Amino acid sequence: MPHNLDVSLLRAFVAVVDTGGMTAASGVLNLTQAAVSQQIKRLEEILGEELITRDRRGMTLTRAGERLFGRAKRLLAMNDEIWTEMTTPEFEGEIRLGIPSDIITTYLPTFLKDFARNYPRVRITLHSGSSADLRARLGAGKIDVVMATELACDTDGENLVMDRLVWVGARGGEAAWQRPLPVSIGCSDCAFRAPIREVLQKAAVEWRSVSEVTNTSAQVATVAADIAVMAWMASTVPANMEVLGPETGLPLLPPFMVNLYLPKGGGNHIIQEMARMIRDAV
């Protein structure tokens, strides 16, 4: 005859071990200390094993308690996953996500897989472009969620990451030493364009534009070919490039932000859920 474990007793046991005692666990479980103690005692009676010993030095797991602890955590995780899966409403439809191409490979995989798994009936449409363009499309109702790279965060946005803007070039390349400096600078509304021009002007570094496109692949190609340098967020520098140091004579660039923008009012549940997953991942 099969036997069933009481999940609430296992949860009490794991809480006691994780927090280091009955008192701390009682706060986590929202139970009295006596109630937590009774749950541990009940679990020990069911299993016929002492799980926890207590002395002046504190609490110690017995060998049986050690065997149970890892398995109990896995069972609770499965229990919570099933509960979430079965109680989360099924949503259908489409969510339109806007993200600049320069941060796609760094940030998109961190949350998109989990979102797609949790909401298999929601179609995700990806929109790329400059941060200014994506925010304009959000305001026009053509995009639902925007991740933007900006110097500052507007009051209607939420800052997720503060990152350094750095100069990058081909590994072992020579473009950074050329004058005028060849720069792949991006199109007119690229967020990095104005800061690049400003710091180069202040540092009196003569420069010339090699490409003025938003397409990140085209910009990366010019840098990989060692015919230009470009500005890039430090956390997203491609593996085939290197960050250029002060020995090149290039001026410091300002820090940049990755910001999150949602529709006015925050949007529907599915938009809020994508925003939550982005926050958790980023």
Coordinates of C-alpha atoms in Angstrom, one line a residue, residues 183-194 196-197 207 209-215 219 229-231:
V183 CA 34.4 55.2 -35.8
S184 CA 31.3 53.1 -36.5
I185 CA 28.9 55.5 -34.9
G186 CA 25.3 54.4 -35.7
C187 CA 22.5 56.3 -37.3
S188 CA 21.1 59.7 -36.3
D189 CA 18.9 58.4 -33.4
C190 CA 21.4 55.9 -32.0
A191 CA 21.6 56.5 -28.2
F192 CA 25.4 56.2 -28.3
R193 CA 25.9 58.7 -31.1
A194 CA 25.7 62.0 -29.2
I196 CA 30.5 59.6 -28.7
R197 CA 30.7 62.9 -30.6
W207 CA 37.7 61.3 -36.0
S209 CA 32.6 58.1 -39.5
V210 CA 33.0 54.7 -41.1
S211 CA 29.4 53.6 -40.9
E212 CA 26.1 55.2 -39.8
V213 CA 23.7 52.3 -39.5
T214 CA 21.6 50.9 -36.7
N215 CA 22.2 47.3 -37.8
Q219 CA 28.8 47.8 -37.2
V229 CA 36.2 51.2 -33.5
M230 CA 32.9 51.6 -31.8
A231 CA 31.3 52.2 -28.4

